[in-house]
PDB file of C-alpha atoms in Angstrom:
ATOM      1  CA  MET A   1     -66.885 -41.192  34.880  1.00  0.00           C
ATOM      2  CA  ARG A   2     -68.336 -37.641  35.032  1.00  0.00           C
ATOM      3  CA  THR A   3     -71.103 -37.126  37.936  1.00  0.00           C
ATOM      4  CA  THR A   4     -71.595 -33.370  37.402  1.00  0.00           C
ATOM      5  CA  PRO A   5     -74.879 -33.368  35.201  1.00  0.00           C
ATOM      6  CA  ARG A   6     -74.795 -31.551  31.828  1.00  0.00           C
ATOM      7  CA  THR A   7     -77.639 -28.876  30.944  1.00  0.00           C
ATOM      8  CA  PRO A   8     -78.587 -28.672  27.507  1.00  0.00           C
ATOM      9  CA  SER A   9     -79.056 -25.360  25.871  1.00  0.00           C
ATOM     10  CA  PRO A  10     -81.948 -24.166  23.443  1.00  0.00           C
ATOM     11  CA  ARG A  11     -80.817 -24.722  19.710  1.00  0.00           C
ATOM     12  CA  ARG A  12     -82.406 -23.205  16.515  1.00  0.00           C
ATOM     13  CA  TYR A  13     -81.757 -25.163  13.712  1.00  0.00           C
ATOM     14  CA  LEU A  14     -82.553 -25.244   9.977  1.00  0.00           C
ATOM     15  CA  MET A  15     -84.004 -28.250   8.045  1.00  0.00           C
ATOM     16  CA  CYS A  16     -85.310 -29.232   4.917  1.00  0.00           C
ATOM     17  CA  PRO A  17     -87.706 -31.950   4.307  1.00  0.00           C
ATOM     18  CA  PRO A  18     -86.765 -34.991   2.026  1.00  0.00           C
ATOM     19  CA  ALA A  19     -89.623 -34.651  -0.289  1.00  0.00           C
ATOM     20  CA  HIS A  20     -87.599 -34.765  -3.449  1.00  0.00           C
ATOM     21  CA  PHE A  21     -84.630 -37.193  -2.133  1.00  0.00           C
ATOM     22  CA  THR A  22     -83.403 -39.588  -4.416  1.00  0.00           C
ATOM     23  CA  VAL A  23     -80.198 -40.833  -5.494  1.00  0.00           C
ATOM     24  CA  THR A  24     -79.232 -40.473  -9.438  1.00  0.00           C
ATOM     25  CA  TYR A  25     -75.811 -39.383  -9.633  1.00  0.00           C
ATOM     26  CA  SER A  26     -72.603 -40.046  -7.278  1.00  0.00           C
ATOM     27  CA  ILE A  27     -70.545 -37.299  -5.884  1.00  0.00           C
ATOM     28  CA  ASN A  28     -69.391 -39.262  -2.692  1.00  0.00           C
ATOM     29  CA  PRO A  29     -68.832 -42.942  -1.941  1.00  0.00           C
ATOM     30  CA  TRP A  30     -72.026 -43.394  -0.011  1.00  0.00           C
ATOM     31  CA  MET A  31     -73.898 -42.929  -3.191  1.00  0.00           C
ATOM     32  CA  ASP A  32     -74.803 -45.553  -5.591  1.00  0.00           C
ATOM     33  CA  PRO A  33     -77.555 -44.796  -8.300  1.00  0.00           C
ATOM     34  CA  THR A  34     -78.501 -48.218  -8.618  1.00  0.00           C
ATOM     35  CA  LYS A  35     -79.761 -48.550  -4.762  1.00  0.00           C
ATOM     36  CA  PRO A  36     -83.361 -47.307  -4.633  1.00  0.00           C
ATOM     37  CA  VAL A  37     -84.661 -44.858  -2.301  1.00  0.00           C
ATOM     38  CA  ASP A  38     -87.924 -45.489  -0.413  1.00  0.00           C
ATOM     39  CA  LEU A  39     -89.040 -42.185  -0.301  1.00  0.00           C
ATOM     40  CA  PRO A  40     -92.029 -42.015   2.268  1.00  0.00           C
ATOM     41  CA  LEU A  41     -89.061 -43.986   4.804  1.00  0.00           C
ATOM     42  CA  ALA A  42     -86.826 -41.617   4.091  1.00  0.00           C
ATOM     43  CA  LEU A  43     -89.329 -38.369   5.101  1.00  0.00           C
ATOM     44  CA  ALA A  44     -90.721 -40.546   8.137  1.00  0.00           C
ATOM     45  CA  GLN A  45     -86.967 -40.913   9.282  1.00  0.00           C
ATOM     46  CA  TRP A  46     -86.367 -37.272   8.734  1.00  0.00           C
ATOM     47  CA  GLU A  47     -89.562 -36.290  10.604  1.00  0.00           C
ATOM     48  CA  ASP A  48     -88.711 -38.476  13.571  1.00  0.00           C
ATOM     49  CA  LEU A  49     -85.318 -35.983  13.722  1.00  0.00           C
ATOM     50  CA  ARG A  50     -87.290 -33.018  13.482  1.00  0.00           C
ATOM     51  CA  ASP A  51     -89.778 -33.820  16.014  1.00  0.00           C
ATOM     52  CA  ARG A  52     -87.201 -35.237  18.518  1.00  0.00           C
ATOM     53  CA  TYR A  53     -85.390 -31.795  18.297  1.00  0.00           C
ATOM     54  CA  ARG A  54     -88.690 -30.200  19.052  1.00  0.00           C
ATOM     55  CA  ALA A  55     -89.796 -32.412  22.042  1.00  0.00           C
ATOM     56  CA  LEU A  56     -86.170 -31.548  23.343  1.00  0.00           C
ATOM     57  CA  GLY A  57     -87.144 -28.036  23.280  1.00  0.00           C
ATOM     58  CA  HIS A  58     -85.294 -26.807  20.408  1.00  0.00           C
ATOM     59  CA  THR A  59     -86.871 -24.667  17.495  1.00  0.00           C
ATOM     60  CA  VAL A  60     -86.784 -26.233  13.649  1.00  0.00           C
ATOM     61  CA  GLU A  61     -86.981 -23.554  11.056  1.00  0.00           C
ATOM     62  CA  LEU A  62     -88.182 -25.432   7.392  1.00  0.00           C
ATOM     63  CA  LEU A  63     -86.647 -24.767   3.995  1.00  0.00           C
ATOM     64  CA  THR A  64     -88.772 -25.295   1.091  1.00  0.00           C
ATOM     65  CA  PRO A  65     -87.383 -28.215  -0.998  1.00  0.00           C
ATOM     66  CA  ASP A  66     -86.759 -27.762  -4.634  1.00  0.00           C
ATOM     67  CA  PRO A  67     -87.789 -30.568  -6.709  1.00  0.00           C
ATOM     68  CA  ALA A  68     -84.645 -29.958  -9.015  1.00  0.00           C
ATOM     69  CA  LEU A  69     -82.467 -30.369  -5.898  1.00  0.00           C
ATOM     70  CA  PRO A  70     -82.548 -33.955  -4.384  1.00  0.00           C
ATOM     71  CA  ASP A  71     -79.751 -33.052  -1.928  1.00  0.00           C
ATOM     72  CA  MET A  72     -81.203 -30.181  -0.134  1.00  0.00           C
ATOM     73  CA  VAL A  73     -82.186 -32.507   2.780  1.00  0.00           C
ATOM     74  CA  PHE A  74     -78.782 -31.960   3.706  1.00  0.00           C
ATOM     75  CA  ALA A  75     -79.051 -28.842   4.998  1.00  0.00           C
ATOM     76  CA  ALA A  76     -75.928 -28.412   6.950  1.00  0.00           C
ATOM     77  CA  ASN A  77     -74.208 -27.749   4.016  1.00  0.00           C
ATOM     78  CA  GLY A  78     -76.022 -24.547   2.703  1.00  0.00           C
ATOM     79  CA  ALA A  79     -74.374 -21.835   5.144  1.00  0.00           C
ATOM     80  CA  THR A  80     -72.474 -21.359   8.332  1.00  0.00           C
ATOM     81  CA  VAL A  81     -74.160 -19.104  11.111  1.00  0.00           C
ATOM     82  CA  VAL A  82     -72.229 -17.782  13.706  1.00  0.00           C
ATOM     83  CA  ASP A  83     -72.822 -14.665  16.179  1.00  0.00           C
ATOM     84  CA  GLY A  84     -75.878 -14.052  14.110  1.00  0.00           C
ATOM     85  CA  ARG A  85     -73.812 -13.852  10.797  1.00  0.00           C
ATOM     86  CA  VAL A  86     -74.364 -15.772   7.616  1.00  0.00           C
ATOM     87  CA  LEU A  87     -71.490 -16.936   5.068  1.00  0.00           C
ATOM     88  CA  GLY A  88     -73.149 -18.966   2.216  1.00  0.00           C
ATOM     89  CA  ALA A  89     -71.999 -22.107   0.581  1.00  0.00           C
ATOM     90  CA  MET A  90     -70.511 -22.459  -2.981  1.00  0.00           C
ATOM     91  CA  PHE A  91     -70.750 -25.682  -3.764  1.00  0.00           C
ATOM     92  CA  ALA A  92     -67.923 -28.066  -5.385  1.00  0.00           C
ATOM     93  CA  HIS A  93     -70.297 -29.966  -7.668  1.00  0.00           C
ATOM     94  CA  ALA A  94     -72.648 -28.963 -10.214  1.00  0.00           C
ATOM     95  CA  GLU A  95     -75.315 -31.258  -9.165  1.00  0.00           C
ATOM     96  CA  ARG A  96     -75.792 -28.673  -5.525  1.00  0.00           C
ATOM     97  CA  THR A  97     -74.590 -25.318  -7.230  1.00  0.00           C
ATOM     98  CA  ALA A  98     -78.465 -24.107  -6.886  1.00  0.00           C
ATOM     99  CA  GLU A  99     -78.933 -25.071  -3.244  1.00  0.00           C
ATOM    100  CA  ALA A 100     -76.507 -22.049  -2.012  1.00  0.00           C
ATOM    101  CA  ALA A 101     -79.024 -19.387  -3.801  1.00  0.00           C
ATOM    102  CA  ALA A 102     -82.190 -21.064  -2.011  1.00  0.00           C
ATOM    103  CA  HIS A 103     -80.240 -20.841   1.459  1.00  0.00           C
ATOM    104  CA  LEU A 104     -79.320 -17.288   1.079  1.00  0.00           C
ATOM    105  CA  ALA A 105     -82.696 -16.096  -0.322  1.00  0.00           C
ATOM    106  CA  TRP A 106     -84.315 -17.868   3.198  1.00  0.00           C
ATOM    107  CA  PHE A 107     -82.099 -15.935   5.328  1.00  0.00           C
ATOM    108  CA  ARG A 108     -82.797 -12.494   3.432  1.00  0.00           C
ATOM    109  CA  SER A 109     -86.438 -13.237   3.887  1.00  0.00           C
ATOM    110  CA  ASN A 110     -86.396 -14.243   7.141  1.00  0.00           C
ATOM    111  CA  GLY A 111     -84.817 -11.377   9.115  1.00  0.00           C
ATOM    112  CA  TRP A 112     -81.162 -11.268   8.699  1.00  0.00           C
ATOM    113  CA  ALA A 113     -79.864  -8.053   7.872  1.00  0.00           C
ATOM    114  CA  ALA A 114     -78.677  -7.711   4.329  1.00  0.00           C
ATOM    115  CA  GLU A 115     -74.797  -7.022   5.710  1.00  0.00           C
ATOM    116  CA  ASP A 116     -74.923 -10.023   7.896  1.00  0.00           C
ATOM    117  CA  VAL A 117     -75.683 -12.209   5.177  1.00  0.00           C
ATOM    118  CA  ARG A 118     -72.871 -12.853   2.432  1.00  0.00           C
ATOM    119  CA  ALA A 119     -72.032 -14.722  -0.585  1.00  0.00           C
ATOM    120  CA  PRO A 120     -68.801 -16.600  -0.422  1.00  0.00           C
ATOM    121  CA  GLU A 121     -65.736 -16.091  -2.737  1.00  0.00           C
ATOM    122  CA  HIS A 122     -64.408 -19.497  -2.500  1.00  0.00           C
ATOM    123  CA  ILE A 123     -65.927 -22.931  -2.337  1.00  0.00           C
ATOM    124  CA  ASN A 124     -67.142 -24.002   1.051  1.00  0.00           C
ATOM    125  CA  GLU A 125     -69.813 -26.344   1.743  1.00  0.00           C
ATOM    126  CA  GLY A 126     -70.903 -24.826   5.062  1.00  0.00           C
ATOM    127  CA  GLU A 127     -71.242 -26.975   8.420  1.00  0.00           C
ATOM    128  CA  GLY A 128     -70.263 -29.570   6.583  1.00  0.00           C
ATOM    129  CA  ASP A 129     -66.626 -28.314   7.004  1.00  0.00           C
ATOM    130  CA  PHE A 130     -66.863 -25.915   9.611  1.00  0.00           C
ATOM    131  CA  ALA A 131     -67.456 -27.134  13.107  1.00  0.00           C
ATOM    132  CA  VAL A 132     -67.803 -24.131  15.804  1.00  0.00           C
ATOM    133  CA  THR A 133     -66.484 -24.738  19.411  1.00  0.00           C
ATOM    134  CA  ALA A 134     -65.958 -22.131  21.845  1.00  0.00           C
ATOM    135  CA  SER A 135     -62.367 -21.257  20.869  1.00  0.00           C
ATOM    136  CA  TRP A 136     -62.348 -22.130  17.126  1.00  0.00           C
ATOM    137  CA  ILE A 137     -63.867 -22.770  14.121  1.00  0.00           C
ATOM    138  CA  LEU A 138     -62.369 -26.171  13.184  1.00  0.00           C
ATOM    139  CA  ALA A 139     -62.394 -26.208   9.118  1.00  0.00           C
ATOM    140  CA  GLY A 140     -62.360 -29.197   6.712  1.00  0.00           C
ATOM    141  CA  ARG A 141     -60.312 -29.378   3.527  1.00  0.00           C
ATOM    142  CA  GLY A 142     -59.054 -32.172   1.114  1.00  0.00           C
ATOM    143  CA  PHE A 143     -62.178 -33.059  -0.988  1.00  0.00           C
ATOM    144  CA  ARG A 144     -64.770 -30.320  -0.830  1.00  0.00           C
ATOM    145  CA  SER A 145     -64.100 -26.997   0.605  1.00  0.00           C
ATOM    146  CA  SER A 146     -61.360 -24.701  -0.659  1.00  0.00           C
ATOM    147  CA  PRO A 147     -58.500 -23.917   1.618  1.00  0.00           C
ATOM    148  CA  LEU A 148     -59.000 -20.258   0.740  1.00  0.00           C
ATOM    149  CA  SER A 149     -62.342 -20.439   2.367  1.00  0.00           C
ATOM    150  CA  HIS A 150     -60.871 -20.878   5.954  1.00  0.00           C
ATOM    151  CA  ASP A 151     -59.406 -17.488   5.766  1.00  0.00           C
ATOM    152  CA  GLU A 152     -62.537 -16.140   4.353  1.00  0.00           C
ATOM    153  CA  VAL A 153     -64.222 -17.728   7.355  1.00  0.00           C
ATOM    154  CA  GLN A 154     -61.709 -16.420   9.704  1.00  0.00           C
ATOM    155  CA  GLU A 155     -61.868 -12.654   8.331  1.00  0.00           C
ATOM    156  CA  PHE A 156     -65.809 -12.730   8.315  1.00  0.00           C
ATOM    157  CA  PHE A 157     -66.491 -14.183  11.755  1.00  0.00           C
ATOM    158  CA  GLY A 158     -63.678 -12.813  13.546  1.00  0.00           C
ATOM    159  CA  ARG A 159     -62.836 -16.155  15.136  1.00  0.00           C
ATOM    160  CA  PRO A 160     -59.462 -18.070  14.753  1.00  0.00           C
ATOM    161  CA  VAL A 161     -59.984 -21.026  12.033  1.00  0.00           C
ATOM    162  CA  ILE A 162     -57.940 -24.619  12.528  1.00  0.00           C
ATOM    163  CA  SER A 163     -57.342 -26.081   9.141  1.00  0.00           C
ATOM    164  CA  LEU A 164     -57.908 -29.888   9.316  1.00  0.00           C
ATOM    165  CA  GLU A 165     -56.914 -32.031   5.873  1.00  0.00           C
ATOM    166  CA  LEU A 166     -59.191 -34.791   5.594  1.00  0.00           C
ATOM    167  CA  VAL A 167     -57.666 -37.651   3.713  1.00  0.00           C
ATOM    168  CA  ASP A 168     -60.209 -40.693   3.579  1.00  0.00           C
ATOM    169  CA  PRO A 169     -62.880 -40.018   0.942  1.00  0.00           C
ATOM    170  CA  ARG A 170     -65.443 -41.800   2.886  1.00  0.00           C
ATOM    171  CA  TYR A 171     -65.155 -38.771   5.138  1.00  0.00           C
ATOM    172  CA  TYR A 172     -65.265 -36.285   2.583  1.00  0.00           C
ATOM    173  CA  HIS A 173     -66.779 -33.190   5.267  1.00  0.00           C
ATOM    174  CA  LEU A 174     -65.498 -32.712   8.590  1.00  0.00           C
ATOM    175  CA  ASP A 175     -68.927 -33.172   9.858  1.00  0.00           C
ATOM    176  CA  THR A 176     -68.315 -37.213   9.123  1.00  0.00           C
ATOM    177  CA  ALA A 177     -65.292 -37.226  10.888  1.00  0.00           C
ATOM    178  CA  LEU A 178     -65.873 -35.307  14.160  1.00  0.00           C
ATOM    179  CA  CYS A 179     -68.677 -33.670  16.295  1.00  0.00           C
ATOM    180  CA  VAL A 180     -68.475 -31.083  18.721  1.00  0.00           C
ATOM    181  CA  LEU A 181     -70.334 -32.091  21.768  1.00  0.00           C
ATOM    182  CA  ASP A 182     -69.850 -29.185  24.026  1.00  0.00           C
ATOM    183  CA  ASP A 183     -69.003 -25.843  22.156  1.00  0.00           C
ATOM    184  CA  ALA A 184     -69.176 -23.944  25.708  1.00  0.00           C
ATOM    185  CA  GLY A 185     -66.264 -26.252  26.558  1.00  0.00           C
ATOM    186  CA  ASP A 186     -64.505 -27.239  23.662  1.00  0.00           C
ATOM    187  CA  GLU A 187     -65.185 -30.907  23.622  1.00  0.00           C
ATOM    188  CA  VAL A 188     -65.363 -33.322  20.602  1.00  0.00           C
ATOM    189  CA  MET A 189     -65.207 -36.784  19.154  1.00  0.00           C
ATOM    190  CA  TYR A 190     -63.506 -37.564  16.424  1.00  0.00           C
ATOM    191  CA  TYR A 191     -61.989 -40.173  14.215  1.00  0.00           C
ATOM    192  CA  PRO A 192     -58.269 -39.783  13.805  1.00  0.00           C
ATOM    193  CA  ASP A 193     -57.668 -41.952  10.689  1.00  0.00           C
ATOM    194  CA  ALA A 194     -59.745 -39.593   8.551  1.00  0.00           C
ATOM    195  CA  PHE A 195     -57.165 -36.814   8.881  1.00  0.00           C
ATOM    196  CA  SER A 196     -53.647 -36.505   7.900  1.00  0.00           C
ATOM    197  CA  PRO A 197     -50.888 -36.937  10.513  1.00  0.00           C
ATOM    198  CA  GLY A 198     -50.346 -33.265  10.983  1.00  0.00           C
ATOM    199  CA  SER A 199     -54.096 -32.745  11.488  1.00  0.00           C
ATOM    200  CA  ARG A 200     -54.202 -35.673  13.647  1.00  0.00           C
ATOM    201  CA  ALA A 201     -51.392 -34.086  16.147  1.00  0.00           C
ATOM    202  CA  VAL A 202     -53.127 -30.862  15.992  1.00  0.00           C
ATOM    203  CA  LEU A 203     -56.479 -32.486  17.235  1.00  0.00           C
ATOM    204  CA  ALA A 204     -54.760 -34.290  19.974  1.00  0.00           C
ATOM    205  CA  ARG A 205     -52.875 -31.022  21.229  1.00  0.00           C
ATOM    206  CA  LEU A 206     -56.079 -28.914  20.793  1.00  0.00           C
ATOM    207  CA  PHE A 207     -58.417 -31.557  22.269  1.00  0.00           C
ATOM    208  CA  PRO A 208     -56.411 -34.156  24.799  1.00  0.00           C
ATOM    209  CA  ASP A 209     -59.561 -35.628  26.221  1.00  0.00           C
ATOM    210  CA  ALA A 210     -61.518 -35.877  23.285  1.00  0.00           C
ATOM    211  CA  LEU A 211     -63.497 -39.130  22.597  1.00  0.00           C
ATOM    212  CA  ILE A 212     -61.904 -41.048  19.841  1.00  0.00           C
ATOM    213  CA  ALA A 213     -64.239 -43.357  17.659  1.00  0.00           C
ATOM    214  CA  THR A 214     -63.621 -46.520  16.378  1.00  0.00           C
ATOM    215  CA  GLU A 215     -63.249 -47.335  12.829  1.00  0.00           C
ATOM    216  CA  GLU A 216     -66.480 -49.389  12.933  1.00  0.00           C
ATOM    217  CA  ASP A 217     -68.675 -46.371  14.613  1.00  0.00           C
ATOM    218  CA  ALA A 218     -66.935 -43.785  11.988  1.00  0.00           C
ATOM    219  CA  ALA A 219     -67.809 -46.280   9.296  1.00  0.00           C
ATOM    220  CA  ALA A 220     -71.595 -45.968  10.696  1.00  0.00           C
ATOM    221  CA  LEU A 221     -71.291 -42.136  10.395  1.00  0.00           C
ATOM    222  CA  GLY A 222     -71.839 -42.062  14.035  1.00  0.00           C
ATOM    223  CA  LEU A 223     -69.731 -38.779  13.978  1.00  0.00           C
ATOM    224  CA  ASN A 224     -71.962 -37.280  12.059  1.00  0.00           C
ATOM    225  CA  ALA A 225     -74.453 -36.227  15.334  1.00  0.00           C
ATOM    226  CA  VAL A 226     -75.772 -33.203  16.718  1.00  0.00           C
ATOM    227  CA  SER A 227     -75.377 -32.489  20.731  1.00  0.00           C
ATOM    228  CA  ASP A 228     -76.891 -29.633  22.497  1.00  0.00           C
ATOM    229  CA  GLY A 229     -74.380 -29.936  25.457  1.00  0.00           C
ATOM    230  CA  ARG A 230     -76.144 -32.906  27.021  1.00  0.00           C
ATOM    231  CA  ASN A 231     -78.197 -34.878  24.441  1.00  0.00           C
ATOM    232  CA  VAL A 232     -76.457 -36.265  21.655  1.00  0.00           C
ATOM    233  CA  LEU A 233     -78.610 -37.245  18.573  1.00  0.00           C
ATOM    234  CA  LEU A 234     -76.384 -39.815  16.249  1.00  0.00           C
ATOM    235  CA  PRO A 235     -76.927 -42.702  13.775  1.00  0.00           C
ATOM    236  CA  GLN A 236     -78.370 -45.816  15.812  1.00  0.00           C
ATOM    237  CA  ALA A 237     -76.025 -48.212  14.174  1.00  0.00           C
ATOM    238  CA  ALA A 238     -72.720 -46.376  16.209  1.00  0.00           C
ATOM    239  CA  VAL A 239     -73.433 -48.476  19.276  1.00  0.00           C
ATOM    240  CA  GLY A 240     -69.851 -48.181  20.160  1.00  0.00           C
ATOM    241  CA  LEU A 241     -70.127 -44.396  20.887  1.00  0.00           C
ATOM    242  CA  PHE A 242     -73.221 -44.926  23.442  1.00  0.00           C
ATOM    243  CA  ASP A 243     -71.672 -45.870  26.821  1.00  0.00           C
ATOM    244  CA  PRO A 244     -68.392 -43.599  26.303  1.00  0.00           C
ATOM    245  CA  LEU A 245     -70.970 -40.671  25.844  1.00  0.00           C
ATOM    246  CA  ARG A 246     -72.791 -41.684  28.914  1.00  0.00           C
ATOM    247  CA  SER A 247     -69.821 -42.118  30.899  1.00  0.00           C
ATOM    248  CA  ARG A 248     -68.813 -38.403  30.149  1.00  0.00           C
ATOM    249  CA  GLY A 249     -72.180 -37.129  30.848  1.00  0.00           C
ATOM    250  CA  PHE A 250     -74.351 -37.135  27.458  1.00  0.00           C
ATOM    251  CA  GLU A 251     -77.430 -38.537  26.877  1.00  0.00           C
ATOM    252  CA  PRO A 252     -77.019 -40.458  23.223  1.00  0.00           C
ATOM    253  CA  ILE A 253     -80.163 -40.519  21.466  1.00  0.00           C
ATOM    254  CA  GLY A 254     -79.922 -43.154  18.486  1.00  0.00           C
ATOM    255  CA  MET A 255     -81.532 -41.906  15.320  1.00  0.00           C
ATOM    256  CA  ASP A 256     -82.578 -44.006  12.280  1.00  0.00           C
ATOM    257  CA  LEU A 257     -81.787 -42.219   8.927  1.00  0.00           C
ATOM    258  CA  GLY A 258     -80.585 -45.481   6.959  1.00  0.00           C
ATOM    259  CA  GLU A 259     -82.493 -44.036   3.867  1.00  0.00           C
ATOM    260  CA  LEU A 260     -80.861 -40.614   3.800  1.00  0.00           C
ATOM    261  CA  LEU A 261     -77.557 -42.430   4.474  1.00  0.00           C
ATOM    262  CA  LYS A 262     -77.630 -43.433   0.801  1.00  0.00           C
ATOM    263  CA  GLY A 263     -77.194 -40.017  -0.065  1.00  0.00           C
ATOM    264  CA  GLY A 264     -73.833 -40.007   2.232  1.00  0.00           C
ATOM    265  CA  GLY A 265     -75.636 -38.094   5.360  1.00  0.00           C
ATOM    266  CA  SER A 266     -77.357 -38.575   8.499  1.00  0.00           C
ATOM    267  CA  VAL A 267     -77.960 -36.656  11.612  1.00  0.00           C
ATOM    268  CA  LYS A 268     -75.633 -33.569  11.282  1.00  0.00           C
ATOM    269  CA  CYS A 269     -76.002 -33.406   7.717  1.00  0.00           C
ATOM    270  CA  CYS A 270     -79.471 -32.472   7.761  1.00  0.00           C
ATOM    271  CA  THR A 271     -79.150 -30.063  10.675  1.00  0.00           C
ATOM    272  CA  GLN A 272     -77.937 -26.593   9.992  1.00  0.00           C
ATOM    273  CA  GLU A 273     -77.661 -24.601  13.282  1.00  0.00           C
ATOM    274  CA  LEU A 274     -78.685 -20.983  13.462  1.00  0.00           C
ATOM    275  CA  ARG A 275     -76.444 -19.692  15.977  1.00  0.00           C
ATOM    276  CA  PRO A 276     -77.256 -16.000  17.392  1.00  0.00           C
TER     277      PRO A 276
END
């Protein structure tokens, strides 16, 4: 049991309202076009998440939704921002391709210098597959992002990249299988069975004290969470993670994003971090 209080740090996030969210195609195992989306409920759940961030003292910037792009609500996929520099996304599926340009346009019109914003050369889906710790950038591959994007990220940001192979299609992005709890102290939680044997061994070596999620909590997308170093916002259905988080000094905050889960995303998918 950790007794030292944890201190949250103020964050700046980019989010996009689900004004046009629907599920009319399937590009991951969570998406079923035969299940209708309750759009007013989806918007209310998203607004609750946005308002919770602001109540915790964080800044939330907003990206204008495009009627032709129903998945724009999953703003984490649009770019990766580290040390004030922006590497855009290149989506694996045609249905989301145009989101990349919308994200880059937002950065270029909101104070980022042209030399600090770059369109990528290889397929990557932003913070869906890149997680930033104090020591490394953890990079997922296997379903969406190209392994070539890992070298691109390392060269652009000048930080060591650890490549991790995802093997379960339910966890098609790294942010569905792993969450950084404290980016100042290299603390994470993750679900081992989402990764290849070699990647599991790497994670165990890098993070010997990691919080290990059960299959039940991973299947509730409990790892698709956001932490400010103290407060951890995560799907409320991942009940098995709450006590382990508290025992480590974190404050879990359960969020209901059930409508957005129909698109294969939850808290983290809706939240891109703008790291200064």
